[in-house]
GROMACS .gro file of C-alpha atoms in nm:
model
  352
    1MET     CA    1   1.687  -6.776   3.388
    2ALA     CA    2   2.009  -6.594   3.311
    3PRO     CA    3   2.091  -6.529   2.946
    4GLN     CA    4   2.309  -6.767   2.754
    5ILE     CA    5   2.587  -6.569   2.589
    6ARG     CA    6   2.585  -6.655   2.220
    7GLU     CA    7   2.838  -6.583   1.947
    8ALA     CA    8   2.599  -6.380   1.732
    9ALA     CA    9   2.744  -6.179   1.445
   10GLY     CA   10   3.055  -6.121   1.652
   11GLN     CA   11   2.857  -5.909   1.898
   12ALA     CA   12   2.821  -6.139   2.199
   13ARG     CA   13   3.003  -6.025   2.514
   14HIS     CA   14   3.184  -6.247   2.759
   15GLU     CA   15   3.304  -5.991   3.014
   16PRO     CA   16   3.075  -5.820   3.268
   17ILE     CA   17   2.896  -5.513   3.140
   18GLY     CA   18   3.026  -5.198   3.308
   19VAL     CA   19   2.750  -4.988   3.463
   20GLY     CA   20   2.734  -4.622   3.558
   21VAL     CA   21   2.447  -4.462   3.750
   22ILE     CA   22   2.375  -4.089   3.735
   23GLY     CA   23   2.160  -3.974   4.027
   24LEU     CA   24   2.162  -4.169   4.355
   25GLY     CA   25   1.830  -4.078   4.512
   26PHE     CA   26   1.561  -4.340   4.564
   27MET     CA   27   1.550  -4.444   4.200
   28GLY     CA   28   1.926  -4.444   4.153
   29ARG     CA   29   1.963  -4.657   4.463
   30THR     CA   30   1.698  -4.890   4.322
   31HIS     CA   31   1.891  -4.928   3.997
   32VAL     CA   32   2.217  -4.999   4.183
   33GLN     CA   33   2.047  -5.273   4.383
   34ALA     CA   34   1.878  -5.419   4.073
   35TYR     CA   35   2.212  -5.443   3.891
   36ALA     CA   36   2.370  -5.615   4.193
   37LYS     CA   37   2.085  -5.868   4.210
   38ALA     CA   38   2.109  -5.923   3.834
   39ASP     CA   39   2.481  -5.996   3.859
   40ALA     CA   40   2.421  -6.245   4.141
   41ALA     CA   41   2.156  -6.416   3.927
   42GLY     CA   42   2.384  -6.455   3.625
   43TRP     CA   43   2.342  -6.132   3.427
   44ALA     CA   44   2.708  -6.037   3.447
   45ASN     CA   45   2.767  -5.671   3.522
   46ARG     CA   46   2.962  -5.455   3.765
   47LEU     CA   47   2.912  -5.107   3.902
   48VAL     CA   48   3.198  -4.898   3.763
   49ALA     CA   49   3.099  -4.537   3.831
   50VAL     CA   50   2.835  -4.321   3.998
   51CYS     CA   51   2.749  -3.952   3.981
   52ASP     CA   52   2.563  -3.739   4.234
   53SER     CA   53   2.596  -3.397   4.394
   54ASP     CA   54   2.565  -3.542   4.747
   55PRO     CA   55   2.895  -3.669   4.898
   56GLU     CA   56   2.711  -3.912   5.128
   57ARG     CA   57   2.545  -4.076   4.830
   58ARG     CA   58   2.870  -4.082   4.636
   59ALA     CA   59   3.019  -4.274   4.929
   60GLY     CA   60   2.751  -4.541   4.884
   61ARG     CA   61   2.531  -4.445   5.175
   62ALA     CA   62   2.154  -4.459   5.127
   63GLY     CA   63   1.957  -4.154   5.027
   64GLY     CA   64   1.599  -4.090   4.923
   65ALA     CA   65   1.282  -4.289   4.986
   66GLY     CA   66   1.010  -4.429   4.770
   67ASN     CA   67   0.653  -4.551   4.750
   68LEU     CA   68   0.725  -4.918   4.800
   69GLU     CA   69   0.782  -5.054   5.147
   70GLY     CA   70   1.118  -5.182   5.256
   71GLU     CA   71   1.409  -5.018   5.430
   72ALA     CA   72   1.714  -4.914   5.233
   73PRO     CA   73   2.043  -5.072   5.336
   74GLU     CA   74   2.276  -4.832   5.513
   75GLN     CA   75   2.540  -4.902   5.249
   76VAL     CA   76   2.402  -4.922   4.894
   77PHE     CA   77   2.733  -5.012   4.733
   78ASP     CA   78   3.097  -5.054   4.828
   79PRO     CA   79   3.272  -4.735   4.718
   80GLU     CA   80   3.603  -4.918   4.691
   81GLY     CA   81   3.680  -4.947   4.322
   82VAL     CA   82   3.382  -4.734   4.212
   83LEU     CA   83   3.456  -4.397   4.054
   84ALA     CA   84   3.238  -4.134   4.221
   85SER     CA   85   3.198  -3.792   4.062
   86GLU     CA   86   2.986  -3.481   4.085
   87GLU     CA   87   2.984  -3.423   3.710
   88ALA     CA   88   2.809  -3.648   3.460
   89ASP     CA   89   3.078  -3.592   3.197
   90ASP     CA   90   3.338  -3.746   3.429
   91LEU     CA   91   3.131  -4.065   3.443
   92LEU     CA   92   3.063  -4.060   3.068
   93SER     CA   93   3.435  -4.035   2.994
   94VAL     CA   94   3.510  -4.367   3.167
   95ASP     CA   95   3.581  -4.627   2.899
   96GLU     CA   96   3.482  -4.916   3.127
   97VAL     CA   97   3.125  -4.781   3.152
   98ASP     CA   98   2.915  -4.953   2.886
   99LEU     CA   99   2.566  -4.883   3.019
  100VAL     CA  100   2.439  -4.570   3.196
  101SER     CA  101   2.127  -4.549   3.411
  102ILE     CA  102   1.989  -4.194   3.421
  103CYS     CA  103   1.799  -4.148   3.748
  104THR     CA  104   1.786  -3.770   3.781
  105HIS     CA  105   1.494  -3.527   3.766
  106THR     CA  106   1.282  -3.543   3.453
  107ASP     CA  107   1.396  -3.212   3.307
  108SER     CA  108   1.755  -3.339   3.282
  109HIS     CA  109   1.681  -3.678   3.123
  110VAL     CA  110   1.700  -3.592   2.754
  111ASP     CA  111   2.018  -3.386   2.779
  112LEU     CA  112   2.199  -3.653   2.982
  113ALA     CA  113   2.078  -3.932   2.754
  114LEU     CA  114   2.197  -3.742   2.446
  115ARG     CA  115   2.539  -3.695   2.606
  116ALA     CA  116   2.557  -4.062   2.702
  117LEU     CA  117   2.470  -4.175   2.350
  118ALA     CA  118   2.729  -3.935   2.207
  119ALA     CA  119   2.985  -4.095   2.440
  120GLY     CA  120   2.902  -4.437   2.295
  121LYS     CA  121   2.709  -4.569   2.596
  122HIS     CA  122   2.395  -4.779   2.617
  123VAL     CA  123   2.128  -4.593   2.815
  124LEU     CA  124   1.848  -4.683   3.056
  125VAL     CA  125   1.659  -4.359   3.117
  126GLU     CA  126   1.405  -4.329   3.395
  127LYS     CA  127   1.045  -4.242   3.329
  128PRO     CA  128   0.909  -4.005   3.232
  129VAL     CA  129   1.172  -3.960   2.964
  130ALA     CA  130   1.043  -3.603   2.920
  131LEU     CA  131   0.720  -3.410   2.960
  132LEU     CA  132   0.694  -3.327   2.590
  133ALA     CA  133   0.668  -3.575   2.304
  134ASP     CA  134   0.888  -3.353   2.085
  135ASP     CA  135   1.178  -3.382   2.329
  136ILE     CA  136   1.145  -3.760   2.331
  137ALA     CA  137   1.136  -3.759   1.950
  138ARG     CA  138   1.464  -3.566   1.951
  139LEU     CA  139   1.622  -3.831   2.172
  140ALA     CA  140   1.472  -4.111   1.960
  141ALA     CA  141   1.632  -3.961   1.649
  142ALA     CA  142   1.974  -3.957   1.817
  143ALA     CA  143   1.927  -4.312   1.944
  144GLY     CA  144   1.842  -4.424   1.592
  145GLU     CA  145   2.177  -4.293   1.472
  146ALA     CA  146   2.375  -4.437   1.763
  147GLY     CA  147   2.526  -4.781   1.765
  148THR     CA  148   2.397  -4.838   2.117
  149LEU     CA  149   2.062  -4.902   2.285
  150CYS     CA  150   1.845  -4.647   2.466
  151MET     CA  151   1.554  -4.786   2.667
  152PRO     CA  152   1.297  -4.599   2.877
  153ALA     CA  153   1.254  -4.751   3.222
  154HIS     CA  154   0.883  -4.838   3.200
  155CYS     CA  155   0.906  -5.086   3.485
  156MET     CA  156   0.546  -5.211   3.485
  157ARG     CA  157   0.611  -5.396   3.159
  158PHE     CA  158   0.854  -5.607   3.362
  159TRP     CA  159   0.657  -5.643   3.688
  160PRO     CA  160   0.582  -6.017   3.719
  161ALA     CA  161   0.209  -5.980   3.789
  162TRP     CA  162   0.169  -5.730   3.508
  163GLU     CA  163   0.356  -5.961   3.271
  164TRP     CA  164   0.116  -6.239   3.371
  165LEU     CA  165  -0.184  -6.014   3.309
  166ARG     CA  166  -0.061  -5.909   2.968
  167GLU     CA  167   0.006  -6.270   2.871
  168ARG     CA  168  -0.353  -6.362   2.959
  169VAL     CA  169  -0.482  -6.066   2.757
  170ASN     CA  170  -0.278  -6.178   2.458
  171ASP     CA  171  -0.323  -6.555   2.468
  172GLY     CA  172  -0.701  -6.542   2.521
  173SER     CA  173  -0.689  -6.837   2.760
  174LEU     CA  174  -0.944  -6.667   2.989
  175GLY     CA  175  -1.155  -6.527   2.707
  176VAL     CA  176  -1.170  -6.170   2.587
  177VAL     CA  177  -1.126  -5.878   2.826
  178ARG     CA  178  -1.452  -5.715   2.927
  179GLY     CA  179  -1.296  -5.446   3.144
  180ALA     CA  180  -0.986  -5.341   3.334
  181THR     CA  181  -0.938  -5.106   3.627
  182PHE     CA  182  -0.608  -4.976   3.764
  183ARG     CA  183  -0.544  -4.777   4.082
  184ARG     CA  184  -0.216  -4.616   4.193
  185LEU     CA  185  -0.239  -4.379   4.489
  186GLY     CA  186  -0.005  -4.236   4.749
  187SER     CA  187   0.128  -3.918   4.901
  188ARG     CA  188   0.336  -3.663   4.715
  189PRO     CA  189   0.705  -3.756   4.752
  190ALA     CA  190   0.851  -3.578   5.053
  191TRP     CA  191   1.202  -3.576   4.909
  192ALA     CA  192   1.304  -3.320   4.643
  193ALA     CA  193   0.998  -3.112   4.731
  194GLY     CA  194   1.103  -2.828   4.504
  195PHE     CA  195   1.079  -3.063   4.209
  196TYR     CA  196   0.765  -3.263   4.289
  197ASP     CA  197   0.572  -2.957   4.407
  198ASP     CA  198   0.622  -2.795   4.067
  199PRO     CA  199   0.404  -2.959   3.799
  200ALA     CA  200   0.583  -2.757   3.531
  201ARG     CA  201   0.890  -2.969   3.609
  202SER     CA  202   0.747  -3.300   3.732
  203GLY     CA  203   0.421  -3.309   3.536
  204GLY     CA  204   0.236  -3.381   3.860
  205ALA     CA  205   0.101  -3.725   3.945
  206LEU     CA  206  -0.041  -3.741   3.592
  207VAL     CA  207   0.305  -3.776   3.438
  208ASP     CA  208   0.516  -3.906   3.725
  209LEU     CA  209   0.283  -4.168   3.880
  210HIS     CA  210  -0.022  -4.235   3.662
  211ILE     CA  211   0.217  -4.282   3.367
  212HIS     CA  212   0.274  -4.643   3.478
  213ASP     CA  213  -0.087  -4.747   3.425
  214ALA     CA  214  -0.131  -4.541   3.108
  215ASP     CA  215   0.169  -4.724   2.963
  216PHE     CA  216   0.031  -5.062   3.066
  217VAL     CA  217  -0.305  -4.980   2.908
  218ARG     CA  218  -0.125  -4.905   2.579
  219TRP     CA  219   0.085  -5.222   2.607
  220CYS     CA  220  -0.219  -5.443   2.658
  221PHE     CA  221  -0.482  -5.281   2.438
  222GLY     CA  222  -0.301  -5.046   2.200
  223ASP     CA  223  -0.362  -4.676   2.160
  224PRO     CA  224  -0.711  -4.565   2.264
  225CYS     CA  225  -0.923  -4.371   2.020
  226ALA     CA  226  -1.026  -4.120   2.291
  227VAL     CA  227  -0.979  -4.040   2.657
  228SER     CA  228  -1.202  -3.876   2.915
  229SER     CA  229  -1.031  -3.758   3.234
  230ALA     CA  230  -1.158  -3.595   3.553
  231GLY     CA  231  -0.975  -3.448   3.850
  232THR     CA  232  -0.645  -3.262   3.859
  233VAL     CA  233  -0.286  -3.332   3.756
  234ASP     CA  234  -0.228  -3.452   4.113
  235HIS     CA  235  -0.529  -3.689   4.127
  236LEU     CA  236  -0.719  -3.804   3.823
  237SER     CA  237  -0.925  -4.083   3.677
  238THR     CA  238  -0.924  -4.158   3.305
  239LEU     CA  239  -1.164  -4.362   3.095
  240TYR     CA  240  -0.993  -4.505   2.786
  241ARG     CA  241  -1.209  -4.571   2.482
  242PHE     CA  242  -1.115  -4.823   2.212
  243ASP     CA  243  -1.249  -4.912   1.872
  244GLY     CA  244  -1.318  -5.282   1.908
  245GLY     CA  245  -1.141  -5.311   2.243
  246PRO     CA  246  -1.268  -5.354   2.599
  247ALA     CA  247  -1.577  -5.149   2.680
  248HIS     CA  248  -1.448  -5.031   3.017
  249VAL     CA  249  -1.083  -4.948   3.091
  250THR     CA  250  -1.005  -4.695   3.365
  251ALA     CA  251  -0.704  -4.584   3.564
  252GLU     CA  252  -0.692  -4.371   3.877
  253GLY     CA  253  -0.368  -4.211   3.989
  254GLY     CA  254  -0.290  -3.955   4.253
  255TRP     CA  255  -0.052  -3.838   4.522
  256ASP     CA  256  -0.270  -3.591   4.711
  257ASN     CA  257  -0.325  -3.811   5.016
  258ALA     CA  258  -0.197  -3.704   5.357
  259PRO     CA  259   0.161  -3.805   5.448
  260GLY     CA  260   0.166  -4.150   5.603
  261TRP     CA  261  -0.140  -4.268   5.408
  262GLY     CA  262   0.071  -4.533   5.239
  263PHE     CA  263   0.079  -4.657   4.882
  264ARG     CA  264  -0.182  -4.848   4.683
  265MET     CA  265  -0.107  -5.032   4.360
  266GLN     CA  266  -0.404  -5.238   4.242
  267ALA     CA  267  -0.541  -5.384   3.921
  268THR     CA  268  -0.852  -5.579   3.827
  269VAL     CA  269  -0.898  -5.732   3.482
  270VAL     CA  270  -1.235  -5.888   3.404
  271PHE     CA  271  -1.213  -6.166   3.144
  272GLU     CA  272  -1.503  -6.367   3.004
  273GLN     CA  273  -1.413  -6.669   3.214
  274ALA     CA  274  -1.248  -6.524   3.524
  275THR     CA  275  -1.138  -6.210   3.706
  276ALA     CA  276  -0.772  -6.142   3.782
  277ASP     CA  277  -0.708  -5.919   4.082
  278PHE     CA  278  -0.378  -5.769   4.201
  279ASP     CA  279  -0.311  -5.583   4.525
  280ILE     CA  280   0.047  -5.505   4.625
  281GLY     CA  281  -0.058  -5.490   4.991
  282ARG     CA  282  -0.204  -5.842   4.999
  283THR     CA  283  -0.064  -6.193   5.019
  284PRO     CA  284  -0.092  -6.342   4.764
  285GLN     CA  285  -0.067  -6.029   4.553
  286LEU     CA  286  -0.229  -6.182   4.243
  287GLU     CA  287  -0.542  -6.396   4.250
  288LEU     CA  288  -0.755  -6.549   3.976
  289LEU     CA  289  -1.122  -6.573   4.068
  290ARG     CA  290  -1.342  -6.825   3.887
  291ARG     CA  291  -1.693  -6.950   3.948
  292ASP     CA  292  -1.557  -7.246   4.146
  293GLY     CA  293  -1.307  -7.063   4.366
  294VAL     CA  294  -0.999  -6.845   4.402
  295GLU     CA  295  -0.660  -6.949   4.268
  296PRO     CA  296  -0.347  -6.775   4.401
  297ILE     CA  297  -0.099  -6.704   4.122
  298GLU     CA  298   0.261  -6.782   4.209
  299LEU     CA  299   0.499  -6.508   4.098
  300PRO     CA  300   0.879  -6.479   4.084
  301ASP     CA  301   1.047  -6.303   4.373
  302THR     CA  302   1.151  -6.008   4.157
  303ASP     CA  303   1.004  -5.672   4.063
  304GLY     CA  304   0.989  -5.453   3.756
  305TYR     CA  305   1.323  -5.287   3.832
  306ASP     CA  306   1.491  -5.627   3.835
  307GLY     CA  307   1.316  -5.721   3.512
  308GLU     CA  308   1.401  -5.407   3.318
  309VAL     CA  309   1.774  -5.412   3.395
  310ARG     CA  310   1.802  -5.785   3.319
  311HIS     CA  311   1.623  -5.738   2.989
  312LEU     CA  312   1.854  -5.458   2.881
  313LEU     CA  313   2.165  -5.639   3.005
  314GLU     CA  314   2.065  -5.945   2.804
  315CYS     CA  315   2.006  -5.741   2.489
  316ILE     CA  316   2.350  -5.583   2.528
  317ALA     CA  317   2.528  -5.907   2.619
  318THR     CA  318   2.390  -6.111   2.331
  319GLY     CA  319   2.371  -5.839   2.069
  320GLU     CA  320   2.030  -5.987   1.992
  321GLY     CA  321   1.668  -5.933   2.081
  322GLU     CA  322   1.425  -5.648   2.052
  323LEU     CA  323   1.370  -5.404   2.335
  324ARG     CA  324   1.037  -5.465   2.506
  325VAL     CA  325   0.987  -5.089   2.532
  326ASP     CA  326   1.153  -4.821   2.321
  327LEU     CA  327   1.155  -4.445   2.277
  328GLU     CA  328   0.868  -4.456   2.029
  329ASP     CA  329   0.659  -4.610   2.308
  330ALA     CA  330   0.770  -4.327   2.536
  331ARG     CA  331   0.680  -4.066   2.272
  332ALA     CA  332   0.336  -4.218   2.210
  333LEU     CA  333   0.280  -4.235   2.585
  334ALA     CA  334   0.364  -3.864   2.621
  335LEU     CA  335   0.103  -3.787   2.355
  336LEU     CA  336  -0.153  -3.996   2.543
  337LEU     CA  337  -0.080  -3.817   2.870
  338GLU     CA  338  -0.109  -3.481   2.692
  339ALA     CA  339  -0.454  -3.583   2.569
  340GLU     CA  340  -0.548  -3.671   2.928
  341ARG     CA  341  -0.424  -3.331   3.041
  342GLN     CA  342  -0.637  -3.163   2.773
  343SER     CA  343  -0.939  -3.358   2.890
  344LEU     CA  344  -0.873  -3.254   3.250
  345GLU     CA  345  -0.857  -2.888   3.149
  346SER     CA  346  -1.153  -2.889   2.912
  347GLY     CA  347  -1.383  -3.139   3.079
  348ALA     CA  348  -1.440  -3.294   2.737
  349THR     CA  349  -1.356  -3.626   2.577
  350VAL     CA  350  -1.040  -3.585   2.371
  351PRO     CA  351  -0.991  -3.794   2.055
  352LEU     CA  352  -0.649  -3.930   1.963
   0.00000   0.00000   0.00000
């Protein structure tokens, strides 16, 4: 349900939150659409400004493609009344922009987020926030001094099926978790090839794709005590070891499949009393299997992008609530991924 605007410590807002989006490729387009859907559902906001180097994108026409199926609309937004600029500072100087989504390449995230915070904006910064934990720590320090919010866009924490899985892990209603397996596979993105083909910039599938499941593992089970990874930065499998946690937690991620292979996003969590199984390519996507049969789990008709923007909009609008994911989570996740990289390179189990 949409948030109820409350008069809390004089911080509640009654006018729509002004949004700016920097970068209008696939992910920027996704953010624009998520904000529009949020507004229609009661999370009041309006697109005020956009920034991109491509004039077609600045005019609101679709650009970029992604892993998930579904065609982009020809017109992503109505350019009438939306300030479109090539330079981020032009967008950041607009007083009506309260919240900025940063949807550019990874190596520009921290700098743009720092500039947005300095301009007094709230920030939603796409994952990975940065390749190095130290860079994320630098941004976290600035966010701690700012009077605004800065949230990493870890969308799986807001994906309805993943929320359901985490709730079952936490509430114990299906017994303790015996094991969990995650699988996220596709082809290397064909757009922005110069970026995605360079692991020094993108981090490879390890940091750009597998990051989703590594983050969800942390969210459900906490930080592992050690990791053991095999493969390459473009296709790997990791075994996560926990002191007192599930005995078997693995995640496979890769984008080395041939173009046209498609996209797989799957998860299986084995509880004492049942097995929960998710497959994005199946209807229903989430099933609960018990001894006496299979139960389809009904899920909201939203995705993690919808959930993350609505969560941040609500936190801004009410002046209340704790971010579900923060920059300390992003920093700890970067350290976890670095341990996985070390394990890939050494062939050894790496303690954390």
